[in-house]
XYZ file of C-alpha atoms in Angstrom:
568
model
C 8.285 18.968 12.512
C 8.459 22.082 9.475
C 6.824 20.830 6.535
C 6.884 22.579 3.128
C 2.854 23.739 2.270
C 2.974 22.294 -2.114
C 0.849 23.933 -3.977
C -0.312 22.027 -6.925
C -0.305 23.562 -10.490
C -3.976 25.306 -10.452
C -5.464 24.166 -13.665
C -6.847 25.750 -17.308
C -9.203 27.745 -16.535
C -11.259 26.551 -19.174
C -11.659 23.378 -18.599
C -12.598 23.917 -14.876
C -15.528 26.293 -16.805
C -16.650 23.257 -18.875
C -17.004 20.874 -15.480
C -18.764 23.382 -13.347
C -21.006 24.057 -15.873
C -21.421 20.491 -16.198
C -21.145 18.575 -13.489
C -22.374 21.694 -11.019
C -19.808 21.853 -8.639
C -17.359 24.083 -6.245
C -14.045 25.036 -8.866
C -11.883 23.880 -6.458
C -12.879 20.352 -6.262
C -13.876 20.935 -10.191
C -9.532 22.054 -10.736
C -8.576 19.346 -8.438
C -10.510 16.474 -11.326
C -8.361 18.556 -13.500
C -5.574 17.988 -11.291
C -6.193 14.382 -11.483
C -6.467 13.924 -15.470
C -10.252 13.646 -15.471
C -10.980 16.694 -17.317
C -14.124 15.876 -19.848
C -17.544 15.168 -18.633
C -17.327 11.955 -19.570
C -13.701 10.891 -18.058
C -15.831 12.945 -14.930
C -19.507 10.195 -15.784
C -16.008 7.111 -15.269
C -14.904 8.947 -12.444
C -17.656 9.172 -10.192
C -19.324 5.510 -11.833
C -16.513 3.083 -11.635
C -17.777 0.039 -13.699
C -16.385 -3.282 -13.870
C -17.749 -3.446 -17.306
C -14.851 -0.953 -17.669
C -12.370 -3.358 -16.898
C -10.039 -4.423 -19.775
C -9.648 -7.161 -21.761
C -7.392 -10.033 -19.821
C -6.565 -11.564 -23.056
C -4.501 -8.344 -24.077
C -2.390 -9.322 -21.623
C 0.540 -10.734 -23.081
C 1.088 -14.699 -23.011
C -2.418 -14.550 -21.621
C -3.769 -17.486 -24.262
C -0.925 -19.523 -23.655
C -1.587 -19.329 -19.099
C -5.627 -20.180 -20.186
C -4.588 -23.173 -22.767
C -1.744 -24.951 -19.651
C -4.737 -24.121 -17.130
C -7.256 -26.087 -19.169
C -4.908 -28.825 -19.976
C -3.863 -29.454 -16.249
C -7.638 -29.436 -14.455
C -8.210 -31.526 -17.988
C -5.978 -34.237 -17.298
C -5.497 -33.554 -13.356
C -2.488 -33.116 -12.942
C -1.091 -31.538 -9.160
C -1.049 -28.048 -9.552
C 0.372 -25.993 -6.614
C -0.084 -21.861 -5.967
C 2.893 -20.481 -5.390
C 2.603 -16.965 -3.286
C 4.754 -14.088 -1.568
C 4.736 -13.988 2.348
C 3.378 -10.191 2.275
C -0.301 -9.205 2.277
C -0.254 -9.034 -1.830
C 0.934 -13.039 -1.672
C -0.983 -14.666 0.350
C -3.941 -12.529 -0.796
C -3.455 -13.959 -4.277
C -2.949 -17.501 -3.233
C -6.274 -18.095 -0.943
C -7.717 -15.967 -4.883
C -6.546 -17.814 -7.311
C -7.396 -21.319 -4.446
C -10.374 -20.238 -3.728
C -11.343 -20.296 -7.744
C -10.021 -23.175 -8.472
C -10.985 -25.565 -5.674
C -14.560 -25.568 -7.729
C -12.503 -27.817 -10.860
C -9.762 -29.115 -9.424
C -9.139 -31.568 -5.750
C -5.372 -31.796 -7.176
C -4.883 -28.451 -5.139
C -2.179 -27.074 -2.772
C -0.167 -24.191 -1.817
C 3.202 -22.798 -0.743
C 4.402 -19.941 0.423
C 7.861 -19.978 1.380
C 9.449 -18.996 4.341
C 10.548 -15.742 4.626
C 14.221 -16.413 6.697
C 15.055 -19.966 5.430
C 13.838 -18.883 1.304
C 13.748 -15.203 0.902
C 11.799 -13.883 -1.302
C 10.528 -15.341 -4.883
C 11.279 -18.221 -6.177
C 13.361 -21.188 -4.134
C 15.070 -24.215 -4.997
C 13.512 -25.468 -2.033
C 10.203 -25.263 -3.000
C 10.848 -26.867 -6.972
C 11.937 -29.569 -4.473
C 8.634 -29.678 -2.253
C 6.858 -29.868 -5.818
C 8.699 -32.154 -7.012
C 8.642 -34.137 -4.622
C 4.672 -34.262 -4.362
C 3.961 -34.516 -8.326
C 3.156 -31.231 -8.595
C 3.724 -30.722 -12.926
C 2.415 -26.970 -12.510
C 2.936 -24.682 -10.366
C 1.541 -20.680 -10.514
C 3.493 -18.114 -9.269
C 1.700 -14.890 -7.299
C 3.504 -11.609 -6.242
C 7.203 -13.506 -7.700
C 8.660 -14.905 -10.205
C 9.171 -12.227 -12.514
C 13.258 -12.112 -11.811
C 13.752 -16.449 -11.407
C 14.622 -17.288 -14.288
C 16.763 -19.709 -13.204
C 14.720 -21.486 -11.035
C 12.032 -21.481 -13.438
C 15.127 -23.620 -15.293
C 15.939 -25.322 -12.709
C 12.213 -26.577 -12.796
C 11.731 -26.694 -16.056
C 14.307 -29.718 -15.841
C 12.083 -31.763 -13.161
C 9.351 -31.453 -15.054
C 7.062 -28.949 -14.097
C 5.920 -26.341 -15.640
C 5.807 -22.247 -14.655
C 1.702 -20.179 -15.271
C 4.091 -16.171 -13.485
C 1.881 -13.895 -12.419
C 4.022 -10.570 -10.992
C 3.239 -7.057 -10.855
C 6.457 -6.490 -10.253
C 9.549 -4.446 -12.922
C 10.561 -7.402 -15.276
C 14.852 -8.426 -15.521
C 16.351 -8.451 -19.101
C 16.180 -12.611 -19.195
C 12.361 -12.641 -18.830
C 12.169 -16.525 -17.755
C 11.843 -19.169 -20.130
C 7.949 -20.203 -18.913
C 5.129 -21.600 -20.525
C 3.869 -18.231 -19.362
C 4.537 -14.507 -17.833
C 1.915 -12.731 -17.571
C 2.982 -9.348 -15.933
C 1.730 -6.196 -17.650
C 5.380 -4.371 -16.914
C 6.821 -6.646 -19.386
C 8.029 -4.081 -22.554
C 6.139 -6.140 -24.603
C 3.671 -6.748 -22.981
C 0.054 -4.184 -24.951
C -1.849 -4.113 -21.719
C -3.095 -0.588 -21.454
C -3.143 -0.865 -17.905
C 0.463 -1.270 -15.629
C -0.012 -1.141 -12.360
C -1.833 -3.901 -10.887
C -1.118 -5.768 -7.851
C 0.525 -9.145 -8.196
C -3.132 -10.364 -7.083
C -5.097 -8.179 -9.680
C -2.062 -10.524 -11.703
C -4.373 -13.551 -10.467
C -7.464 -11.842 -11.356
C -7.027 -11.082 -14.946
C -5.674 -14.851 -15.084
C -9.256 -16.880 -13.362
C -11.971 -14.252 -15.405
C -9.720 -14.818 -18.939
C -10.558 -18.739 -17.267
C -14.051 -17.649 -17.002
C -14.463 -15.666 -20.618
C -12.671 -18.899 -22.753
C -15.361 -21.154 -20.481
C -18.149 -19.147 -20.763
C -18.512 -18.245 -16.875
C -20.473 -15.875 -15.225
C -17.958 -12.882 -14.196
C -19.823 -12.396 -11.223
C -18.212 -16.010 -9.930
C -14.829 -13.991 -10.136
C -16.163 -10.879 -9.263
C -17.531 -12.654 -5.664
C -13.348 -12.536 -4.955
C -12.971 -8.609 -4.708
C -13.245 -9.426 -1.014
C -9.937 -10.438 -1.894
C -7.607 -7.741 -4.395
C -9.478 -5.089 -2.605
C -7.263 -6.011 0.594
C -3.987 -7.013 -1.746
C -4.941 -3.359 -3.678
C -4.857 -1.079 -0.301
C -2.500 -3.506 1.041
C 0.976 -3.108 -1.759
C 0.454 0.753 -1.598
C -0.001 0.455 -5.715
C -2.350 3.041 -7.409
C -5.947 3.692 -6.938
C -6.568 5.002 -10.536
C -7.445 3.455 -13.381
C -8.463 -1.148 -13.215
C -6.964 -0.744 -9.872
C -10.040 1.833 -8.663
C -13.001 -0.318 -10.219
C -11.776 -3.457 -8.719
C -11.364 -1.601 -5.159
C -14.594 0.496 -5.289
C -15.998 -3.348 -6.039
C -14.448 -5.529 -3.454
C -14.703 -1.921 -1.195
C -18.784 -2.456 -1.464
C -18.563 -6.622 -0.705
C -16.337 -5.508 2.054
C -19.768 -3.490 3.442
C -22.704 -6.115 2.989
C -22.908 -6.596 -0.454
C -22.029 -9.671 0.503
C -21.219 -12.399 4.016
C -18.430 -10.879 4.219
C -15.540 -14.151 4.936
C -15.056 -15.425 7.758
C -11.488 -14.639 7.823
C -12.171 -11.013 7.447
C -14.804 -11.463 9.631
C -12.598 -12.412 11.680
C -9.657 -10.103 11.193
C -12.136 -7.014 10.900
C -13.337 -8.000 15.027
C -9.573 -8.529 16.168
C -8.429 -5.355 14.514
C -11.630 -3.126 16.360
C -13.321 -1.926 13.337
C -16.663 -0.916 12.821
C -18.732 1.043 10.256
C -17.389 1.161 7.000
C -14.184 -0.380 5.771
C -12.082 2.324 3.271
C -8.972 1.387 2.080
C -7.328 3.241 5.230
C -8.793 0.474 7.959
C -7.488 -2.105 5.690
C -3.697 -0.685 5.379
C -3.872 0.007 8.618
C -6.461 -3.150 10.668
C -6.016 -5.722 8.248
C -2.260 -5.609 6.196
C -0.128 -5.816 8.941
C -2.131 -8.303 10.690
C -1.634 -10.867 7.688
C 1.735 -9.747 7.131
C 2.865 -10.287 10.848
C 2.147 -14.239 9.813
C 4.971 -13.957 7.283
C 7.111 -11.505 9.534
C 7.710 -13.450 12.916
C 6.121 -16.548 11.720
C 4.693 -18.633 9.186
C 3.007 -16.531 6.578
C 0.349 -19.898 5.453
C -0.835 -18.532 8.893
C -2.931 -16.163 6.785
C -3.981 -18.266 4.522
C -5.600 -20.539 5.916
C -7.143 -17.944 8.292
C -7.850 -16.323 4.653
C -9.500 -19.718 3.555
C -11.385 -20.598 7.052
C -15.338 -22.178 5.821
C -16.617 -21.116 9.598
C -16.666 -18.301 12.445
C -14.340 -20.341 14.572
C -11.743 -21.766 12.222
C -11.103 -18.343 11.031
C -11.670 -16.549 14.671
C -8.188 -19.856 15.884
C -6.692 -18.938 12.853
C -6.861 -14.757 13.574
C -5.658 -15.594 16.728
C -2.377 -17.361 15.772
C -1.651 -13.886 13.447
C -3.356 -10.611 16.026
C 0.250 -12.613 18.743
C 2.175 -12.611 16.100
C 0.869 -9.193 15.405
C 1.948 -8.075 19.101
C 4.846 -9.862 19.061
C 5.842 -7.611 15.564
C 4.713 -4.433 17.100
C 7.063 -5.479 20.767
C 10.125 -6.004 18.573
C 9.349 -2.677 16.664
C 8.888 -0.002 19.054
C 11.568 -1.610 21.493
C 13.972 -1.142 18.127
C 13.240 1.973 17.006
C 13.557 3.123 20.299
C 17.141 1.258 20.534
C 18.009 3.174 16.256
C 16.611 6.955 17.435
C 18.803 6.614 21.238
C 21.769 5.329 19.168
C 20.996 8.621 16.495
C 20.521 10.632 19.616
C 23.938 9.821 21.181
C 25.860 10.081 18.779
C 26.905 13.809 17.367
C 28.208 12.419 13.707
C 24.549 10.563 13.567
C 22.803 12.997 14.622
C 24.083 15.408 11.620
C 24.256 12.792 9.460
C 22.361 13.583 5.503
C 21.630 9.817 6.319
C 20.378 7.198 8.698
C 22.801 3.382 8.917
C 22.505 0.960 11.657
C 23.427 -2.010 12.417
C 23.069 -4.144 14.907
C 23.291 -8.133 14.932
C 20.394 -9.204 17.169
C 18.028 -7.048 15.564
C 14.931 -8.934 14.047
C 14.801 -8.515 10.173
C 11.514 -8.946 9.950
C 10.539 -5.152 11.463
C 13.708 -4.168 9.887
C 12.204 -1.765 7.362
C 9.158 -0.962 9.587
C 12.301 0.041 12.593
C 13.241 2.387 8.778
C 10.180 4.635 8.194
C 10.060 4.949 11.908
C 13.394 6.746 12.270
C 12.646 9.159 9.479
C 9.784 10.934 11.280
C 12.299 11.338 13.499
C 14.642 12.422 11.851
C 13.686 13.410 7.926
C 16.806 11.580 4.943
C 17.595 8.727 3.752
C 17.494 5.333 6.458
C 18.965 1.953 6.329
C 18.841 -0.137 9.281
C 21.195 -3.376 9.142
C 20.565 -6.533 10.858
C 22.623 -10.098 11.605
C 21.210 -13.145 8.742
C 23.182 -16.648 7.578
C 26.513 -14.832 8.970
C 25.487 -12.005 6.958
C 24.739 -7.575 7.436
C 21.598 -7.643 6.266
C 18.842 -5.005 5.998
C 15.748 -2.108 4.793
C 16.397 1.242 3.263
C 13.747 3.888 3.547
C 13.459 7.318 1.837
C 11.737 10.499 1.569
C 9.885 12.447 -0.997
C 12.358 12.515 -4.075
C 14.862 10.734 -2.977
C 16.610 7.478 -5.113
C 17.222 5.580 -1.906
C 18.381 2.357 -4.523
C 20.327 4.842 -7.004
C 22.510 5.889 -3.820
C 22.990 2.542 -2.505
C 24.347 1.532 -6.501
C 26.355 3.781 -5.547
C 27.874 1.657 -2.838
C 27.391 -1.838 -5.077
C 31.147 -3.070 -5.009
C 30.746 -3.716 -0.762
C 27.650 -5.045 -1.538
C 26.472 -8.809 -2.762
C 23.142 -8.487 -3.648
C 20.775 -5.236 -3.911
C 17.271 -4.594 -4.906
C 14.266 -2.247 -4.817
C 13.178 0.785 -6.481
C 13.108 4.631 -4.871
C 12.001 4.817 -2.114
C 12.219 1.174 -1.067
C 15.349 -1.260 -0.803
C 16.245 -4.448 0.417
C 20.418 -5.160 0.466
C 23.297 -8.055 2.050
C 26.728 -7.155 2.314
C 29.820 -8.741 4.587
C 29.589 -7.518 8.321
C 32.980 -6.224 7.788
C 31.771 -4.364 5.368
C 29.496 -2.260 6.965
C 31.422 0.631 8.965
C 33.048 1.846 5.146
C 28.724 0.805 3.471
C 27.386 3.646 6.319
C 30.867 6.128 4.759
C 29.948 5.901 1.722
C 26.179 6.305 1.458
C 26.185 9.114 3.406
C 29.319 10.375 1.275
C 27.074 9.957 -1.408
C 23.457 11.608 0.495
C 25.304 13.997 1.090
C 26.331 15.400 -2.484
C 23.136 14.651 -3.955
C 20.027 15.211 -1.567
C 18.913 18.487 -1.555
C 17.010 21.170 0.666
C 13.701 20.560 -0.336
C 14.813 16.904 0.074
C 15.828 17.411 3.249
C 12.308 18.943 4.872
C 8.605 16.610 4.800
C 6.041 18.353 2.300
C 2.725 18.155 2.579
C 0.648 18.235 -0.888
C -2.420 20.877 -1.246
C -4.690 20.387 -3.882
C -7.468 23.776 -3.542
C -7.558 26.849 -1.333
C -11.119 26.924 0.437
C -13.445 28.964 1.935
C -14.364 27.104 5.204
C -17.896 28.683 4.233
C -17.622 26.859 1.021
C -17.733 22.875 2.816
C -21.732 22.432 2.731
C -22.737 18.877 3.487
C -23.203 19.222 -0.149
C -19.472 19.503 -1.282
C -18.925 16.953 1.370
C -20.461 14.391 -0.777
C -18.917 15.174 -3.919
C -15.303 14.298 -2.872
C -17.044 10.802 -0.815
C -17.173 10.280 -4.391
C -13.900 10.170 -5.104
C -13.246 7.500 -2.846
C -11.790 5.373 -2.905
C -8.779 7.590 -1.617
C -4.933 6.208 -2.417
C -1.589 6.838 -4.394
C -2.465 8.878 -6.843
C -5.772 9.351 -6.151
C -5.654 11.125 -2.327
C -7.848 12.946 -0.090
C -8.535 16.267 -0.772
C -6.338 18.629 1.078
C -7.454 22.143 1.328
C -5.721 24.557 2.338
C -8.087 28.278 4.104
C -6.134 31.627 5.301
C -6.641 33.643 8.001
C -8.932 31.578 10.372
C -8.984 31.244 13.863
C -9.965 29.959 16.570
C -13.993 30.645 18.205
C -12.393 30.337 21.941
C -13.274 26.750 22.355
C -8.884 25.762 21.702
C -8.161 22.845 23.496
C -5.631 19.844 24.521
C -7.007 16.821 23.794
C -4.953 13.155 24.799
C -0.925 14.100 25.588
C -0.303 16.073 22.021
C -3.438 16.915 20.150
C -5.536 19.924 19.537
C -8.801 19.846 19.445
C -10.675 23.618 17.323
C -13.799 25.613 16.566
C -12.253 27.390 13.366
C -14.440 30.288 11.847
C -13.042 33.012 9.144
C -15.467 35.874 9.472
C -16.827 34.994 12.785
C -20.453 33.916 11.935
C -18.989 30.188 10.079
C -17.848 27.315 12.618
C -16.875 23.594 11.856
C -15.078 21.770 14.877
C -11.020 20.795 14.074
C -8.545 18.220 14.815
C -5.323 17.960 14.458
C -3.786 15.282 15.903
C 0.228 15.879 16.953
C -0.421 20.314 16.467
C -0.542 20.882 20.726
C 2.372 22.894 19.971
C 0.326 25.721 18.612
C -2.332 25.540 21.819
C -0.228 28.655 23.172
C -0.462 30.832 19.588
C -4.034 29.935 18.689
C -5.560 30.340 22.760
C -4.344 33.426 22.151
C -6.822 34.220 19.409
C -3.640 35.099 16.700
C -5.010 33.928 13.107
C -3.270 31.043 11.356
C -3.717 29.535 8.616
C -4.672 25.250 7.732
C -4.279 22.106 5.962
C -6.579 20.430 6.159
C -8.792 17.484 4.409
C -12.686 17.296 5.506
C -13.824 14.639 6.764
C -17.540 13.139 9.004
C -17.442 12.948 12.418
C -20.110 10.532 13.629
C -20.074 11.407 17.689
C -23.100 9.349 19.801
C -24.825 8.779 16.142
C -24.740 12.638 15.647
C -23.019 12.989 11.987
C -21.348 16.582 11.891
C -18.178 17.472 9.526
C -14.921 18.337 10.489
C -10.897 19.395 9.843
C -8.055 17.475 9.924
C -5.536 19.319 10.683
C -2.053 18.188 8.344
C 0.034 21.201 9.286
C -0.517 25.276 10.970
C 1.360 28.171 10.055
C 0.792 30.656 12.860
C 0.706 34.115 10.768
């Protein structure tokens, strides 16, 4: 698929020069720092040397004092406390984090994760009824609750108080809970707005420690769980999140013994060497999520809280089995979906994809939508039947607001929600054809030509000879990488292969590149075998790539991971 190369704006020359002189780095790296709003020596120092002392005061979050006071009261009186979390990675790690800390202070604790299919997202009436029947007087909700004003009111009638820890955008109607902790509240002065749900729970525990004179180290020990949340929930790796992720990765990489649940997960995922954000996203997140998609999300919490390796491996095996089932469903449904598009001329030539089949598994339709976009790059909605309704997940392409497009079809829907790039919706089955037609009209009239082509953002041009070990070491200090702080992408012009180009695996290119005939560097291009013929003929080309370390048989070398090629 053709890709559009988009070059980030050049940074101001004077700012770049000051960073080059102050940090003794190359202009390319100085420019990349500027692009990330790191424009002074002092800002660079904080960026390259993340410090827990730079975390914000948790009491800056609105209602934090009320939350801590209510928690204190519950602990003092021996009240039963229910820790309630969403069924995804952010929710389950939040519950595990809160339970791991609070069980040292009270035995009157239990956890609750709603059933994805019977109860749906957020606080459920069934969950509140269960809490009331079992004598709970306080619920701490994590990664959910901000849109549950009616359920919180129902709980109040039952004599149950709520502390809400959420990070989603609130409605105008803020729940009347004892405390609503959400940095995205318009009346919340907290300076960093992008915490995960688990991050908000962490700030509550941090505030509890501050009020009681407890060493912060007690809550810092839980950053291994928090970094799993930050990576998996795709929140920006900037500001406070970057500090928390940095120290969480240090815990995952040996600074403290790995908790049995994460050790078991690492083993089952076949991960070796240093963990980073990418290994969490592709190794941990699908498995933890699979428990909620295919079975009981409480299994994820049980695994994360396991005290022994045997218990952890048992729970991890159950989760891994869920992940295998998820992969099978994902693969089969994706094949069906792509076949439906390929066999229908109208669908093939459409500006959007809307597919419905009543037997598809609801737990994987969001993944299938993303897979379809890999082949047909356009706004995509995959629908299945659930509880007598058509229920679906939408995914979008860069720059196109799929939530707004769905909103234009609101009269055909029962409900919908989400954001620019991902949304969920429910509608009567009989409305699916009309919805498909309307959604296609909306997309066709609003999507731009540029939005129809996947883009690669390039940070800086580079000569291959500039890629030295010292250069790479500075790039590494920019980790952890993720949204808002992506691994730098470089572009080099008029390179050619030294004669070693070959196809490896089914469709990958292995090359040795040079620009001037002297300096050479190894490169790998996944899925780029279509370029083999022109490159093997010695034709020069432009290349965009990231720089990485390759360790083979104990020997370390630098190599380029090619993202795209343009033959000259």
